[in-house]
XYZ file of C-alpha atoms in Angstrom:
115
model
C 97.432 77.123 92.126
C 98.792 74.580 89.671
C 102.177 75.052 88.450
C 102.679 73.060 85.177
C 106.322 72.651 84.112
C 106.821 71.062 80.429
C 109.743 70.615 78.249
C 110.060 70.597 74.422
C 112.887 68.575 72.666
C 114.386 67.410 76.043
C 113.403 65.717 79.227
C 113.175 67.887 82.421
C 115.068 66.497 85.221
C 113.444 66.504 88.843
C 116.226 68.850 89.823
C 115.128 71.468 87.123
C 111.245 70.936 87.744
C 112.153 71.571 91.512
C 114.085 74.709 90.654
C 111.247 76.165 88.664
C 108.537 75.211 91.010
C 110.602 76.849 93.879
C 111.065 80.072 91.691
C 107.233 80.336 90.874
C 105.883 79.299 94.151
C 106.236 82.745 95.849
C 104.503 84.418 93.162
C 101.130 83.255 93.945
C 101.067 84.302 97.692
C 99.611 87.712 96.994
C 95.743 87.492 97.699
C 95.391 90.708 95.564
C 96.266 88.904 92.300
C 94.178 85.705 92.825
C 96.430 83.493 90.755
C 94.980 80.630 89.106
C 97.727 78.837 87.166
C 101.239 79.058 86.057
C 102.623 77.277 82.955
C 106.178 77.160 82.230
C 107.486 75.700 79.021
C 111.299 74.977 78.625
C 112.541 74.462 75.213
C 115.900 73.580 73.780
C 117.215 74.544 70.424
C 120.704 73.179 69.612
C 122.656 74.847 72.526
C 120.041 77.651 73.324
C 117.252 77.340 75.903
C 113.994 79.251 75.670
C 111.799 79.661 78.868
C 108.276 80.743 78.315
C 106.106 81.705 81.450
C 102.456 82.087 81.423
C 100.990 83.442 84.851
C 97.102 83.368 84.860
C 95.309 85.765 87.377
C 91.877 86.314 87.706
C 91.449 88.964 85.086
C 94.928 89.252 83.731
C 97.338 86.918 81.805
C 101.154 87.904 82.115
C 103.655 86.332 79.958
C 107.414 86.454 79.884
C 109.767 84.728 77.124
C 113.757 84.479 77.838
C 116.408 82.767 75.708
C 119.875 82.011 76.883
C 122.470 79.465 76.509
C 122.269 78.727 80.291
C 118.886 77.049 81.271
C 119.115 78.505 84.899
C 119.836 81.839 83.943
C 116.804 81.763 81.368
C 114.470 80.518 84.122
C 115.633 83.438 86.274
C 115.219 85.966 83.543
C 111.673 84.806 82.846
C 110.812 84.867 86.736
C 112.159 88.457 86.985
C 110.239 89.564 84.117
C 107.069 88.049 85.654
C 107.874 89.746 88.969
C 108.300 93.021 87.367
C 105.024 92.732 85.467
C 103.156 91.667 88.810
C 104.504 94.467 90.628
C 103.131 96.969 87.944
C 99.784 95.224 88.037
C 99.843 95.401 91.970
C 100.360 98.790 91.813
C 97.687 99.427 89.192
C 95.214 97.590 91.203
C 95.793 99.503 94.265
C 95.789 102.872 92.631
C 92.435 102.121 91.170
C 90.806 101.386 94.510
C 88.215 103.484 96.038
C 89.083 105.346 99.286
C 87.228 104.616 102.324
C 84.061 106.836 102.937
C 85.732 108.361 106.130
C 88.801 109.523 104.184
C 86.603 110.784 101.142
C 84.623 112.816 103.507
C 87.655 114.235 105.219
C 89.216 115.257 101.853
C 86.025 116.702 100.664
C 85.864 118.810 103.948
C 89.470 120.010 103.346
C 88.799 120.998 99.620
C 85.605 122.844 100.899
C 87.618 124.620 103.498
C 90.200 125.943 100.878
C 87.712 127.331 98.473
């Protein structure tokens, strides 16, 4: 998985780049999501920082944008938003999976017995 960190209107230090990569790296470990890439764009406007994160999965694109006066708080907020959206996506994927055949047959037998 490729993690791309870029900056607008300012140079990103190695400390900030390493922090962003450390925050985003655990997100791609889930094999259910099949993550392809993550793009993080850090932007400075006077004294405010804006962080825009785009997380590309196999069939889904998840985005988050946070603005704050502290760069690290903005990064943490964007990562938190991405984590929340990915949790919802994981739950949705699991809920839409089919039951194994043995369980489906057992549930059908239970329903038939109740009727």
